[in-house]
Amino acid sequence: MISSNKLKSMDFYRKIPRDLTEASISGAGLSIIASLSMIFLFGMELNNYLAVSTSTSVIVDKSSDGDFLRIDFNMSFPALSCEFASVDVSDVLGTNRVNITKTVRRFSIDRDLKPTGSEVHEGPVTQAIKHGDDTGDDSVEGSLMLKENSFDSFARQYPILVVNFYAPWCYWSNRLKPSWEKAATIVRERYDPELDGRILLGKVDCTEETDLCRRHHVQGYPSIRIFRKGSDLKDDHGHHDHESYYGDRDTDSLVKTMENLIAPIPVESQKRPLEIKADNSTEEHKRPAPRTAGCRIEGYVRVKKVPGSLVISARSGAHSFDTSQMNMSHIISHLSFGMKIATKVMNDVKRLAPHVGSSHDRLNGEKFINHHDIGANVTIEHYLQVVKTEVMSSQNHKILEEYEYTAHSSLVQSVYIPVAKFHFEYSPMQVLIAENPKSFSHFLTNICAIIGGVFTVAGILDSILYHTVKLMKKFFEMCDEVRRHCTGPFPAEKKKRKIFTLGILEVHSCKYIDLNATGLMESNSMVESIVTCITRDISQSRKKIRLLNRNFFRISSAGALLLGSPVMFTCSS
């Protein structure tokens, strides 16, 4: 069994009896400073341990080949009708999707960008529309030419007013014209406007009646609108409900449509239509006409992670557009790539990386307005470069996956139909932000280093200060002793008294001091040195000064004593 004495011999921290220790004011001051330093450094180390640190690296994108990228958008087009608004997607691999409607919603908006009704479910006309082969006689005018000053009166007079808004330069308007005039003639013969009074077919030349066409938000030609008589009250501004016709344009189809429109209306009733459903074959070709010229388009599309384009334009398979009058100005309420990120998740991630998410929706709130100051046929293009960012936790779990992008926009003139085009290019690199794990043992090691380091440094400083003070006290005591032995009246032989101070030998009765033996002098015992003094009356006298010193000292040419330690001087005749 190990004895207690042997066990005590292994003690690294042997104790010193309290009565052998000495306290000092300087030690107390250093102890207080050391304690405050330890507390401050401990707080800094604890704050560093609790703070979250991350490392950022750029690596090759790990997405698989079949991954798709989601694009969310919400844009308002003040001058694009929902009647023809189309969302298209294409890419460099040959993908070309036209008029996407499954994941896209459209709402008619007013000048203040506020919705004016429910969602517009029907998209642009993409299917082929049947046209008649009639050549017709240009001199035969079956429909009535309407002007802006007469349009409202005819709309209030007839329960059904069907108007063809056309443009003479339009290919589709010219194809419709023979069938339209022939159908108008047949309807006029069967349902005389003067005698029957239930229906009237008219036409409007939009190149001459531009204000009238603009008032009814006509953007594509030809546009066949069906006006139903509403209120004739002046306070209601003669409001009339109207629809757009998108059915076949041959003579038989047009005549059949007109007959179905007037079927529910008795001849004797011209003031209010009856609530009777018409033929379903006609109803499916009618849609509510746009009440405003603007459209808000929102939704999302899925694209491959290759360079491509998202295009919003006016599109129709049976209408022409006056490109000089089209304006693709738009306001972007939201545009982002990838899945939508909850606000709470984004706030939590910003605790790790404050800069994350700053470019997730860079174009939000941006306005791109064409004021026609650069001309017509203006296409607004945006060039977007997309970079994927992943945020990983300290346990290597994915916290967030988001896509940020840069954007550069321009307005360019084109010979084609103006569009709003978003070119996107996906980067093959991705940014990886990882939370750095912190070891508790490392934290404890730093705390021990702080305590031990401060304690050791404070001990060194205390030792230096203590010995310096002690040495100074001893020196001043020796100087007092020299002064006490070397001052006072000399004998009658007029021996001169000398006073010596630290570093410089002063002689009251001498102006200069010189030493016979200049240089380094070693004195382990009593050494006599002759000092020649020049008195005030220029008389010379030699005095013996006994120097006691156990170390080296040097006398400079100026007469200064450069001492290694205090020197004891005694005087003799």
Coordinates of C-alpha atoms in Angstrom, one line a residue:
M1 CA 0.0 0.0 0.0
I2 CA 1.3 3.5 -0.9
S3 CA 2.2 5.5 2.1
S4 CA 0.9 9.1 2.6
N5 CA 4.4 10.5 2.5
K6 CA 5.1 8.9 -0.9
L7 CA 1.8 10.2 -2.1
K8 CA 2.6 13.7 -0.9
S9 CA 5.9 13.7 -2.8
M10 CA 3.9 13.6 -6.0
D11 CA 2.1 16.9 -5.1
F12 CA 2.7 19.5 -7.9
Y13 CA 1.1 22.2 -5.8
R14 CA 3.0 22.4 -2.6
K15 CA 1.8 24.9 -0.2
I16 CA 3.7 27.8 1.3
P17 CA 2.8 28.7 4.9
R18 CA 0.8 31.9 5.1
D19 CA 3.2 33.5 7.5
L20 CA 6.0 33.3 4.8
T21 CA 4.0 35.2 2.2
E22 CA 3.8 38.9 1.8
A23 CA 1.0 40.9 0.4
S24 CA 1.5 44.2 -1.5
I25 CA -0.6 47.0 -2.9
S26 CA 0.8 46.4 -6.4
G27 CA -0.1 42.7 -6.2
A28 CA -3.6 43.6 -5.1
G29 CA -4.0 46.0 -8.1
L30 CA -2.7 43.4 -10.5
S31 CA -5.0 40.7 -9.0
I32 CA -8.1 43.0 -9.7
I33 CA -6.9 43.7 -13.2
A34 CA -6.3 40.0 -13.9
S35 CA -9.7 39.0 -12.5
L36 CA -11.5 41.6 -14.8
S37 CA -9.4 40.4 -17.7
M38 CA -10.4 36.8 -17.1
I39 CA -14.1 37.7 -16.9
F40 CA -13.9 39.8 -20.1
L41 CA -12.0 37.1 -22.1
F42 CA -14.4 34.4 -20.8
G43 CA -17.4 36.4 -22.0
M44 CA -15.8 36.9 -25.4
E45 CA -15.0 33.2 -25.7
L46 CA -18.5 32.2 -24.6
N47 CA -20.0 34.6 -27.2
N48 CA -17.8 33.1 -29.9
Y49 CA -18.9 29.6 -28.9
L50 CA -22.6 30.5 -29.0
A51 CA -22.3 32.4 -32.3
V52 CA -23.0 30.6 -35.5
S53 CA -20.2 30.5 -38.1
T54 CA -20.5 29.3 -41.7
S55 CA -18.2 28.4 -44.5
T56 CA -19.0 29.1 -48.1
S57 CA -17.8 27.1 -51.1
V58 CA -18.6 26.8 -54.8
I59 CA -19.1 23.3 -56.2
V60 CA -20.5 21.7 -59.3
D61 CA -24.3 21.5 -59.3
K62 CA -25.4 18.1 -58.1
S63 CA -28.8 18.2 -59.7
S64 CA -29.8 15.1 -61.8
D65 CA -30.4 15.3 -65.5
G66 CA -34.2 15.0 -65.1
D67 CA -34.6 17.8 -62.6
F68 CA -36.9 20.7 -63.5
L69 CA -36.8 24.3 -62.3
R70 CA -40.0 26.0 -61.3
I71 CA -40.5 29.7 -62.2
D72 CA -43.1 31.6 -60.2
F73 CA -44.4 34.9 -61.6
N74 CA -47.0 37.6 -61.0
M75 CA -47.0 40.4 -63.6
S76 CA -49.4 43.1 -64.7
F77 CA -49.7 44.3 -68.3
P78 CA -51.8 47.5 -68.4
A79 CA -52.1 47.4 -72.3
L80 CA -52.4 43.7 -73.0
S81 CA -55.9 42.1 -73.1
C82 CA -56.4 38.8 -71.4
E83 CA -58.3 37.9 -74.5
F84 CA -55.0 37.3 -76.3
A85 CA -52.4 37.1 -73.5
S86 CA -50.3 33.9 -74.0
V87 CA -47.5 32.4 -71.9
D88 CA -44.9 30.4 -73.8
V89 CA -41.8 28.5 -72.8
S90 CA -38.9 27.3 -75.0
D91 CA -35.3 26.1 -74.4
V92 CA -32.1 25.2 -76.4
L93 CA -33.1 21.5 -76.3
G94 CA -36.0 22.1 -78.6
T95 CA -38.8 22.4 -76.0
N96 CA -41.5 24.7 -77.2
R97 CA -44.7 25.0 -75.1
V98 CA -47.3 27.5 -76.4
N99 CA -50.2 29.1 -74.5
I100 CA -49.7 27.4 -71.1
T101 CA -53.0 27.5 -69.3
K102 CA -52.9 24.7 -66.7
T103 CA -50.7 26.5 -64.2
V104 CA -51.4 30.1 -65.3
R105 CA -54.2 32.4 -64.3
R106 CA -55.4 35.6 -65.9
F107 CA -57.4 38.5 -64.5
S108 CA -58.6 41.6 -66.2
I109 CA -57.3 44.7 -64.5
D110 CA -58.0 48.5 -64.7
R111 CA -55.6 51.4 -65.0
D112 CA -54.9 51.1 -61.2
L113 CA -53.9 47.4 -61.7
K114 CA -56.9 46.3 -59.7
P115 CA -58.9 43.2 -60.9
T116 CA -62.2 44.1 -62.5
G117 CA -63.8 40.6 -62.3
S118 CA -63.2 36.9 -61.9
E119 CA -60.5 34.9 -63.5
V120 CA -60.4 34.7 -67.3
H121 CA -60.4 31.0 -67.9
E122 CA -60.3 31.0 -71.7
G123 CA -57.0 31.6 -73.4
P124 CA -56.1 32.8 -76.9
V125 CA -57.5 31.0 -79.9
T126 CA -55.1 28.3 -81.0
Q127 CA -57.3 25.9 -82.9
A128 CA -58.0 26.3 -86.6
I129 CA -61.2 28.3 -87.3
K130 CA -63.2 27.4 -90.4
H131 CA -63.5 30.2 -93.0
G132 CA -65.9 30.3 -96.0
D133 CA -64.8 30.0 -99.6
D134 CA -67.1 32.8 -100.6
T135 CA -65.5 35.4 -102.8
G136 CA -68.5 37.7 -102.7
D137 CA -69.2 41.0 -104.4
D138 CA -67.4 44.0 -102.8
S139 CA -70.3 46.2 -103.8
V140 CA -72.8 44.3 -101.6
E141 CA -72.7 45.6 -98.1
G142 CA -75.0 43.5 -95.9
S143 CA -73.7 44.9 -92.5
L144 CA -74.1 48.4 -91.4
M145 CA -71.0 50.6 -91.1
L146 CA -70.9 52.1 -87.5
K147 CA -69.3 55.3 -86.4
E148 CA -68.4 56.5 -83.0
N149 CA -71.2 59.0 -82.9
S150 CA -73.9 56.4 -83.9
F151 CA -72.6 53.3 -82.1
D152 CA -74.2 53.9 -78.8
S153 CA -77.6 54.7 -80.2
F154 CA -77.7 51.4 -82.2
A155 CA -76.5 49.5 -79.2
R156 CA -79.4 50.9 -77.1
Q157 CA -81.9 50.3 -79.9
Y158 CA -81.4 46.6 -80.6
P159 CA -81.4 43.8 -78.1
I160 CA -78.7 42.1 -80.1
L161 CA -75.9 44.0 -81.9
V162 CA -73.2 42.0 -83.5
V163 CA -70.2 44.0 -84.6
N164 CA -67.2 43.1 -86.7
F165 CA -64.2 45.2 -85.7
Y166 CA -61.7 44.8 -88.5
A167 CA -58.7 46.4 -90.2
P168 CA -58.5 46.6 -94.0
W169 CA -54.8 45.5 -94.0
C170 CA -55.5 42.4 -91.9
Y171 CA -55.4 39.0 -93.7
W172 CA -58.0 37.4 -91.4
S173 CA -60.3 40.4 -91.8
N174 CA -60.2 40.1 -95.5
R175 CA -60.9 36.3 -95.3
L176 CA -63.9 37.0 -93.1
K177 CA -65.4 39.9 -95.1
P178 CA -67.3 37.8 -97.8
S179 CA -68.8 35.4 -95.4
W180 CA -69.7 38.3 -93.0
E181 CA -71.4 40.4 -95.6
K182 CA -73.3 37.4 -97.0
A183 CA -74.4 36.3 -93.5
A184 CA -75.5 39.9 -92.7
T185 CA -77.6 40.0 -95.9
I186 CA -79.3 36.7 -95.0
V187 CA -80.0 37.8 -91.4
R188 CA -81.3 41.2 -92.6
E189 CA -83.7 39.4 -95.0
R190 CA -85.0 37.0 -92.4
Y191 CA -85.1 39.4 -89.5
D192 CA -85.7 42.9 -90.9
P193 CA -84.3 45.4 -88.5
E194 CA -87.3 47.7 -89.0
L195 CA -90.0 45.1 -88.6
D196 CA -88.4 42.5 -86.4
G197 CA -86.0 44.7 -84.5
R198 CA -84.3 42.0 -82.6
I199 CA -80.8 41.9 -84.2
L200 CA -78.5 44.1 -86.3
L201 CA -75.1 43.2 -87.8
G202 CA -72.6 46.0 -88.1
K203 CA -68.9 46.6 -88.7
V204 CA -66.3 49.1 -87.5
D205 CA -63.1 50.0 -89.4
C206 CA -60.5 50.3 -86.6
T207 CA -58.1 52.2 -88.8
E208 CA -60.6 55.1 -88.9
E209 CA -62.5 54.6 -85.6
T210 CA -59.4 54.2 -83.4
D211 CA -61.0 55.7 -80.3
L212 CA -64.1 53.5 -80.6
C213 CA -61.9 50.3 -81.0
R214 CA -59.7 51.4 -78.1
R215 CA -62.8 52.0 -75.9
H216 CA -63.9 48.4 -76.5
H217 CA -60.4 47.1 -76.0
V218 CA -60.0 45.7 -79.4
Q219 CA -56.4 44.5 -79.9
G220 CA -56.8 41.7 -82.5
Y221 CA -58.5 41.8 -85.9
P222 CA -61.1 40.8 -86.7
S223 CA -62.9 40.8 -83.3
I224 CA -66.6 39.9 -83.5
R225 CA -68.4 41.3 -80.5
I226 CA -71.9 40.5 -79.4
F227 CA -73.6 43.4 -77.5
R228 CA -76.6 42.6 -75.5
K229 CA -78.9 45.4 -74.5
G230 CA -78.6 46.4 -70.9
S231 CA -79.7 49.6 -69.2
D232 CA -80.7 52.7 -71.1
L233 CA -80.4 54.9 -68.0
K234 CA -78.2 57.9 -68.4
D235 CA -76.8 57.4 -64.9
D236 CA -75.6 53.9 -65.9
H237 CA -73.9 55.3 -69.0
G238 CA -76.0 53.1 -71.2
H239 CA -74.2 50.0 -70.0
H240 CA -74.4 47.0 -72.3
D241 CA -73.0 43.5 -71.6
H242 CA -71.1 42.1 -74.5
E243 CA -69.2 38.9 -75.5
S244 CA -66.6 37.8 -78.0
Y245 CA -67.3 35.3 -80.7
Y246 CA -64.5 32.7 -81.4
G247 CA -66.5 30.2 -83.5
D248 CA -66.2 29.3 -87.2
R249 CA -66.4 32.2 -89.7
D250 CA -68.1 30.6 -92.7
T251 CA -71.5 31.9 -93.7
D252 CA -73.6 29.0 -92.4
S253 CA -71.9 29.1 -89.0
L254 CA -72.4 32.8 -88.7
V255 CA -76.1 32.6 -89.7
K256 CA -76.7 29.8 -87.3
T257 CA -75.1 31.7 -84.5
M258 CA -77.2 34.8 -85.1
E259 CA -80.4 32.7 -85.1
N260 CA -79.5 31.1 -81.8
L261 CA -78.8 34.6 -80.3
I262 CA -82.3 35.9 -81.2
A263 CA -84.2 32.7 -80.5
P264 CA -84.9 33.5 -76.8
I265 CA -86.1 37.0 -77.6
P266 CA -89.8 37.3 -78.7
V267 CA -90.6 39.7 -81.5
E268 CA -92.9 41.8 -79.3
S269 CA -90.3 42.2 -76.5
Q270 CA -87.5 44.5 -77.3
K271 CA -86.8 45.8 -73.8
R272 CA -85.5 42.8 -71.9
P273 CA -84.2 39.4 -72.9
L274 CA -85.8 36.3 -71.5
E275 CA -83.8 34.0 -69.3
I276 CA -83.7 31.1 -71.9
K277 CA -80.6 29.2 -72.8
A278 CA -79.6 29.2 -76.4
D279 CA -78.2 26.3 -78.4
N280 CA -75.1 24.9 -76.7
S281 CA -73.2 24.8 -80.0
T282 CA -73.3 28.6 -80.0
E283 CA -72.6 29.1 -76.3
E284 CA -69.3 27.3 -76.5
H285 CA -68.0 29.7 -79.1
K286 CA -68.8 32.8 -77.0
R287 CA -66.7 34.3 -74.2
P288 CA -67.1 37.4 -72.1
A289 CA -65.5 40.3 -73.9
P290 CA -62.8 42.1 -71.9
R291 CA -64.0 45.1 -69.9
T292 CA -60.6 46.6 -69.6
A293 CA -57.4 46.6 -71.7
G294 CA -55.1 45.3 -69.0
C295 CA -54.3 41.8 -67.8
R296 CA -52.6 40.3 -64.7
I297 CA -50.9 37.0 -65.3
E298 CA -49.8 34.9 -62.4
G299 CA -48.9 31.2 -61.9
Y300 CA -45.8 29.1 -62.5
V301 CA -44.2 27.0 -65.2
R302 CA -41.6 24.2 -65.0
V303 CA -38.6 24.3 -67.3
K304 CA -35.4 22.3 -67.7
K305 CA -32.2 23.5 -66.2
V306 CA -30.8 24.7 -69.6
P307 CA -30.8 28.1 -71.2
G308 CA -34.3 29.0 -72.3
S309 CA -37.0 31.8 -72.5
L310 CA -40.3 32.7 -70.9
V311 CA -42.3 34.8 -73.3
I312 CA -45.5 36.7 -72.7
S313 CA -47.2 38.0 -75.8
A314 CA -50.4 38.5 -77.7
R315 CA -51.3 35.3 -79.6
S316 CA -54.1 34.1 -81.7
G317 CA -54.6 31.6 -84.5
A318 CA -57.3 33.6 -86.3
H319 CA -56.5 37.3 -85.5
S320 CA -54.0 39.9 -86.6
F321 CA -52.4 42.5 -84.5
D322 CA -51.3 46.1 -85.2
T323 CA -47.8 45.9 -83.9
S324 CA -47.4 49.7 -84.0
Q325 CA -50.2 50.0 -81.4
M326 CA -49.1 47.2 -79.1
N327 CA -47.5 48.1 -75.8
M328 CA -45.9 45.4 -73.7
S329 CA -45.2 47.6 -70.6
H330 CA -45.4 45.6 -67.4
I331 CA -45.0 45.7 -63.7
I332 CA -43.4 42.7 -62.0
S333 CA -45.0 41.9 -58.6
H334 CA -43.1 38.7 -58.2
L335 CA -40.6 36.6 -60.2
S336 CA -38.6 33.8 -58.6
F337 CA -37.0 30.5 -59.4
G338 CA -37.5 27.3 -57.4
M339 CA -40.1 26.5 -54.7
K340 CA -41.6 29.2 -52.7
I341 CA -39.9 29.8 -49.4
A342 CA -41.8 30.5 -46.2
T343 CA -41.0 33.7 -44.5
K344 CA -40.3 31.9 -41.2
V345 CA -37.8 29.6 -42.9
M346 CA -36.0 32.4 -44.6
N347 CA -35.7 34.3 -41.3
D348 CA -34.2 31.3 -39.7
V349 CA -31.7 30.9 -42.5
K350 CA -30.7 34.5 -42.3
R351 CA -29.4 33.8 -38.8
L352 CA -26.8 31.5 -40.4
A353 CA -26.1 33.5 -43.6
P354 CA -27.6 37.1 -43.6
H355 CA -26.9 37.6 -47.3
V356 CA -29.0 34.6 -48.4
G357 CA -32.2 35.5 -50.2
S358 CA -31.2 39.0 -51.1
S359 CA -31.5 38.2 -54.8
H360 CA -34.1 35.5 -54.7
D361 CA -36.7 37.9 -56.1
R362 CA -34.6 40.7 -57.4
L363 CA -37.2 42.0 -59.9
N364 CA -40.0 42.3 -57.4
G365 CA -41.7 45.7 -57.7
E366 CA -39.8 46.7 -60.8
K367 CA -41.7 48.6 -63.6
F368 CA -40.8 48.5 -67.3
I369 CA -42.9 51.1 -69.1
N370 CA -42.7 51.9 -72.8
H371 CA -43.8 55.6 -73.2
H372 CA -43.5 55.3 -77.0
D373 CA -40.6 57.7 -76.9
I374 CA -38.3 55.2 -78.7
G375 CA -40.9 54.3 -81.4
A376 CA -43.2 51.4 -82.1
N377 CA -42.7 47.6 -82.1
V378 CA -40.8 47.7 -78.8
T379 CA -39.9 44.4 -77.1
I380 CA -38.9 44.4 -73.5
E381 CA -36.2 41.7 -72.8
H382 CA -34.8 40.5 -69.5
Y383 CA -31.6 38.5 -69.2
L384 CA -31.4 36.4 -66.0
Q385 CA -28.5 34.3 -64.7
V386 CA -29.6 31.8 -62.1
V387 CA -27.4 30.3 -59.4
K388 CA -28.5 27.6 -57.0
T389 CA -27.7 28.0 -53.2
E390 CA -27.9 25.3 -50.6
V391 CA -27.6 25.9 -46.8
M392 CA -26.5 22.9 -44.7
S393 CA -26.8 22.5 -40.9
S394 CA -23.9 21.3 -38.7
Q395 CA -25.4 17.8 -38.8
N396 CA -25.2 17.9 -42.6
H397 CA -28.9 18.3 -43.1
K398 CA -30.3 20.5 -45.9
I399 CA -32.0 23.5 -44.4
L400 CA -32.7 25.5 -47.5
E401 CA -32.5 25.2 -51.3
E402 CA -33.1 28.4 -53.2
Y403 CA -32.2 30.0 -56.5
E404 CA -30.9 33.6 -56.8
Y405 CA -30.5 35.5 -60.0
T406 CA -29.0 38.6 -61.6
A407 CA -31.1 40.6 -64.0
H408 CA -30.3 43.0 -66.9
S409 CA -33.2 44.5 -68.9
S410 CA -33.4 46.4 -72.2
L411 CA -36.0 47.8 -74.6
V412 CA -35.4 46.9 -78.2
Q413 CA -37.2 47.5 -81.4
S414 CA -38.2 44.5 -83.5
V415 CA -40.0 43.8 -86.8
Y416 CA -42.0 41.1 -85.1
I417 CA -44.9 41.4 -82.6
P418 CA -43.7 43.1 -79.4
V419 CA -43.4 40.7 -76.5
A420 CA -42.1 40.6 -72.9
K421 CA -39.2 38.1 -73.0
F422 CA -37.3 36.6 -70.0
H423 CA -34.1 34.8 -71.1
F424 CA -32.8 32.6 -68.3
E425 CA -29.5 30.8 -68.1
Y426 CA -28.8 28.2 -65.3
S427 CA -25.3 28.1 -63.9
P428 CA -23.5 24.7 -63.7
M429 CA -22.0 25.8 -60.4
Q430 CA -23.8 26.1 -57.0
V431 CA -23.0 27.9 -53.8
L432 CA -22.8 25.6 -50.7
I433 CA -23.1 27.3 -47.3
A434 CA -22.4 25.0 -44.4
E435 CA -22.6 25.6 -40.6
N436 CA -19.3 25.0 -38.9
P437 CA -19.7 22.6 -35.9
K438 CA -18.1 23.7 -32.6
S439 CA -16.5 21.4 -30.1
F440 CA -17.3 21.8 -26.4
S441 CA -13.9 20.4 -25.5
H442 CA -12.2 23.1 -27.6
F443 CA -14.3 25.7 -25.7
L444 CA -13.1 24.3 -22.3
T445 CA -9.5 24.3 -23.6
N446 CA -9.7 27.9 -24.5
I447 CA -11.2 28.8 -21.1
C448 CA -8.3 27.0 -19.3
A449 CA -5.8 28.8 -21.6
I450 CA -7.4 32.1 -20.7
I451 CA -7.3 31.5 -16.9
G452 CA -3.8 30.1 -16.9
G453 CA -2.4 32.6 -19.3
V454 CA -3.8 35.6 -17.5
F455 CA -2.7 34.2 -14.1
T456 CA 0.9 33.6 -15.4
V457 CA 1.3 36.9 -17.1
A458 CA 0.0 38.7 -14.0
G459 CA 2.4 36.8 -11.8
I460 CA 5.3 37.8 -14.1
L461 CA 4.3 41.4 -14.0
D462 CA 3.8 41.3 -10.2
S463 CA 7.3 39.8 -9.8
I464 CA 8.9 42.5 -12.0
L465 CA 7.1 45.3 -10.2
Y466 CA 7.8 43.9 -6.8
H467 CA 11.5 43.5 -7.3
T468 CA 11.8 46.9 -9.1
V469 CA 10.2 48.7 -6.2
K470 CA 12.3 46.8 -3.7
L471 CA 15.5 47.6 -5.6
M472 CA 14.6 51.3 -5.8
K473 CA 13.9 51.4 -2.0
K474 CA 17.3 49.8 -1.4
F475 CA 19.1 52.3 -3.7
F476 CA 17.5 55.3 -2.1
E477 CA 18.4 54.0 1.3
M478 CA 22.1 53.7 0.2
C479 CA 22.0 57.2 -1.2
D480 CA 20.7 58.5 2.1
E481 CA 23.6 56.7 3.8
V482 CA 26.2 58.3 1.5
R483 CA 24.6 61.7 2.0
R484 CA 24.7 61.2 5.8
H485 CA 28.4 60.3 5.8
C486 CA 29.7 62.8 3.2
T487 CA 27.9 66.0 4.3
G488 CA 28.8 68.4 7.1
P489 CA 31.8 70.8 7.9
F490 CA 35.3 69.7 7.0
P491 CA 38.4 70.2 9.2
A492 CA 40.4 73.3 9.1
E493 CA 42.5 72.0 6.3
K494 CA 39.7 73.2 4.0
K495 CA 38.9 69.8 2.7
K496 CA 36.0 69.9 0.3
R497 CA 32.9 67.9 0.9
K498 CA 31.4 66.0 -2.0
I499 CA 27.8 64.9 -2.7
F500 CA 27.2 61.9 -5.0
T501 CA 23.9 61.0 -6.8
L502 CA 22.7 58.2 -9.1
G503 CA 24.7 58.1 -12.4
I504 CA 26.5 61.4 -12.0
L505 CA 29.3 62.3 -9.6
E506 CA 28.7 65.9 -8.3
V507 CA 31.3 67.8 -6.5
H508 CA 30.1 70.9 -4.7
S509 CA 33.5 72.6 -4.9
C510 CA 34.4 71.5 -8.4
K511 CA 33.1 72.5 -11.8
Y512 CA 34.6 69.6 -13.7
I513 CA 35.5 66.1 -12.8
D514 CA 38.2 64.0 -14.3
L515 CA 39.5 60.6 -13.5
N516 CA 43.2 59.7 -13.7
A517 CA 42.4 56.1 -14.7
T518 CA 39.6 56.3 -17.3
G519 CA 37.8 53.2 -18.4
L520 CA 36.4 50.0 -16.9
M521 CA 37.4 49.5 -13.3
E522 CA 36.7 46.4 -11.3
S523 CA 36.6 46.6 -7.5
N524 CA 36.0 43.5 -5.5
S525 CA 37.6 45.2 -2.6
M526 CA 38.5 48.7 -1.4
V527 CA 39.9 50.7 -4.3
E528 CA 41.4 54.1 -4.1
S529 CA 41.1 56.5 -7.0
I530 CA 42.5 59.9 -7.3
V531 CA 40.0 62.5 -8.4
T532 CA 41.4 65.8 -9.6
C533 CA 39.1 68.7 -8.9
I534 CA 39.3 72.2 -10.3
T535 CA 38.0 74.6 -7.7
R536 CA 36.3 77.8 -8.4
D537 CA 39.5 79.8 -7.8
I538 CA 41.2 77.6 -10.4
S539 CA 43.4 76.1 -7.7
Q540 CA 44.0 72.4 -7.9
S541 CA 43.9 70.0 -5.0
R542 CA 44.0 66.3 -4.8
K543 CA 41.5 64.5 -2.7
K544 CA 41.2 60.8 -2.0
I545 CA 37.8 59.2 -2.4
R546 CA 37.3 55.7 -1.4
L547 CA 34.8 53.8 -3.6
L548 CA 33.1 50.6 -2.5
N549 CA 31.6 48.6 -5.3
R550 CA 31.1 44.9 -6.0
N551 CA 30.2 45.4 -9.7
F552 CA 31.6 47.3 -12.7
F553 CA 31.3 50.9 -13.4
R554 CA 32.5 53.2 -16.2
I555 CA 33.4 56.9 -16.1
S556 CA 32.5 58.8 -19.2
S557 CA 34.5 61.6 -20.7
A558 CA 31.9 64.0 -19.3
G559 CA 32.5 62.8 -15.9
A560 CA 29.3 60.8 -15.5
L561 CA 29.3 57.5 -13.5
L562 CA 27.4 54.9 -15.4
L563 CA 26.7 52.4 -12.7
G564 CA 25.7 48.7 -12.9
S565 CA 24.5 48.8 -9.3
P566 CA 24.4 51.4 -6.5
V567 CA 27.9 52.6 -5.4
M568 CA 28.9 53.4 -1.8
F569 CA 31.3 56.4 -1.5
T570 CA 33.3 57.4 1.6
C571 CA 35.4 60.5 1.9
S572 CA 38.9 60.8 3.3
S573 CA 41.6 63.5 3.3

